[in-house]
């Protein structure tokens, strides 16, 4: 099966899992960024790791995906400030980081706290632990 077909299959399989795990809400909902740019439009999947040109099925697992409204999905590519916010909150992961660290070990900040993602589940971790992990990744 080609990478494109495999990726589409994996995304279709992951979509209901990720939507349920994220309670069918944009991951930005309830955060400071929602006050700057409110959530609007349909809900979609956002890859935490940019797949690049041609894509890769490697990043199609549920722990590599979050739900995001189309407004924030577009903003992640067009706003440096929002992209930086997403990096610092585990919503997006730079490819150089993802290539050297297990993505499952990078926490994500939701409105109700920090979590590690594993399939259809979110596992809470302390804010101090999460911020230390993110700092180790980006403050070298």
C-alpha positions as semicolon CSV with decimal commas, in nm:
position;residue;x (nm);y (nm);z (nm)
1;X;0,000;0,000;0,000
2;X;0,135;0,347;-0,087
3;X;0,222;0,592;0,192
4;X;-0,070;0,816;0,091
5;X;-0,324;0,533;0,105
6;X;-0,181;0,397;0,430
7;X;-0,190;0,746;0,582
8;X;-0,554;0,802;0,478
9;X;-0,648;0,463;0,624
10;X;-0,467;0,535;0,953
11;X;-0,621;0,883;0,982
12;X;-0,971;0,744;0,917
13;X;-0,912;0,483;1,187
14;X;-0,766;0,739;1,435
15;X;-1,028;1,014;1,382
16;X;-1,305;0,876;1,608
17;X;-1,050;0,779;1,875
18;X;-0,892;1,125;1,884
19;X;-1,225;1,309;1,868
20;X;-1,358;1,109;2,164
21;X;-1,034;1,144;2,364
22;X;-1,036;1,523;2,308
23;X;-1,409;1,541;2,390
24;X;-1,487;1,671;2,040
25;X;-1,340;2,012;2,126
26;X;-1,058;2,218;1,978
27;X;-0,751;2,172;2,193
28;X;-0,726;2,552;2,216
29;X;-1,075;2,576;2,370
30;X;-1,056;2,720;2,720
31;X;-0,698;2,845;2,686
32;X;-0,555;3,198;2,664
33;X;-0,539;3,167;2,284
34;X;-0,914;3,124;2,260
35;X;-0,953;3,475;2,404
36;X;-0,719;3,604;2,130
37;X;-0,872;3,404;1,846
38;X;-1,197;3,221;1,931
39;X;-1,251;2,866;1,813
40;X;-1,467;2,859;1,500
41;X;-1,557;2,630;1,217
42;X;-1,551;2,256;1,188
43;X;-1,328;2,038;1,399
44;X;-1,038;1,864;1,228
45;X;-0,732;1,662;1,316
46;X;-0,399;1,837;1,362
47;X;-0,073;1,646;1,337
48;X;0,149;1,729;1,633
49;X;0,452;1,659;1,411
50;X;0,452;1,828;1,071
51;X;0,452;1,561;0,805
52;X;0,633;1,768;0,544
53;X;0,602;1,739;0,171
54;X;0,469;1,402;0,070
55;X;0,377;1,316;0,425
56;X;0,452;1,010;0,629
57;X;0,221;0,757;0,787
58;X;0,463;0,754;1,084
59;X;0,282;1,050;1,244
60;X;-0,076;0,924;1,201
61;X;-0,111;0,745;1,538
62;X;-0,358;0,890;1,790
63;X;-0,078;1,010;2,021
64;X;0,051;1,221;1,730
65;X;-0,289;1,383;1,664
66;X;-0,509;1,637;1,844
67;X;-0,840;1,797;1,755
68;X;-0,836;2,157;1,639
69;X;-1,091;2,387;1,479
70;X;-1,012;2,500;1,126
71;X;-0,932;2,854;1,245
72;X;-0,656;2,737;1,479
73;X;-0,547;2,471;1,231
74;X;-0,474;2,747;0,979
75;X;-0,325;2,977;1,240
76;X;-0,061;2,723;1,336
77;X;0,097;2,769;0,993
78;X;0,043;3,143;0,959
79;X;0,127;3,285;1,301
80;X;0,472;3,257;1,457
81;X;0,331;3,346;1,799
82;X;0,063;3,077;1,782
83;X;0,310;2,818;1,651
84;X;0,543;2,900;1,940
85;X;0,251;2,864;2,184
86;X;0,170;2,524;2,032
87;X;0,534;2,410;2,056
88;X;0,560;2,521;2,421
89;X;0,237;2,338;2,506
90;X;0,306;2,010;2,324
91;X;0,033;2,073;2,067
92;X;0,294;2,079;1,793
93;X;0,635;1,917;1,794
94;X;0,921;2,027;1,576
95;X;1,042;1,753;1,342
96;X;1,399;1,771;1,477
97;X;1,262;1,700;1,825
98;X;1,031;1,420;1,709
99;X;1,320;1,250;1,530
100;X;1,520;1,218;1,854
101;X;1,250;1,175;2,122
102;X;0,951;0,942;2,157
103;X;0,649;1,162;2,078
104;X;0,446;0,974;2,341
105;X;0,679;1,119;2,609
106;X;0,594;1,479;2,515
107;X;0,302;1,611;2,720
108;X;0,017;1,820;2,585
109;X;-0,153;2,105;2,770
110;X;-0,531;2,097;2,755
111;X;-0,753;2,354;2,930
112;X;-0,784;2,112;3,223
113;X;-0,413;2,036;3,265
114;X;-0,112;1,856;3,120
115;X;-0,145;1,503;2,983
116;X;0,053;1,232;2,808
117;X;-0,138;1,083;2,515
118;X;-0,171;0,711;2,452
119;X;-0,428;0,599;2,198
120;X;-0,773;0,682;2,328
121;X;-0,651;0,794;2,671
122;X;-0,499;1,099;2,837
123;X;-0,279;1,045;3,142
124;X;-0,242;1,348;3,369
125;X;0,103;1,465;3,473
126;X;0,206;1,751;3,698
127;X;0,262;2,097;3,557
128;X;0,618;2,098;3,693
129;X;0,702;1,770;3,521
130;X;0,543;1,878;3,193
131;X;0,716;2,214;3,187
132;X;1,051;2,048;3,266
133;X;1,006;1,810;2,970
134;X;0,915;2,095;2,733
135;X;1,203;2,307;2,863
136;X;1,449;2,021;2,807
137;X;1,328;1,991;2,448
138;X;1,336;2,357;2,348
139;X;1,566;2,545;2,587
140;X;1,899;2,396;2,487
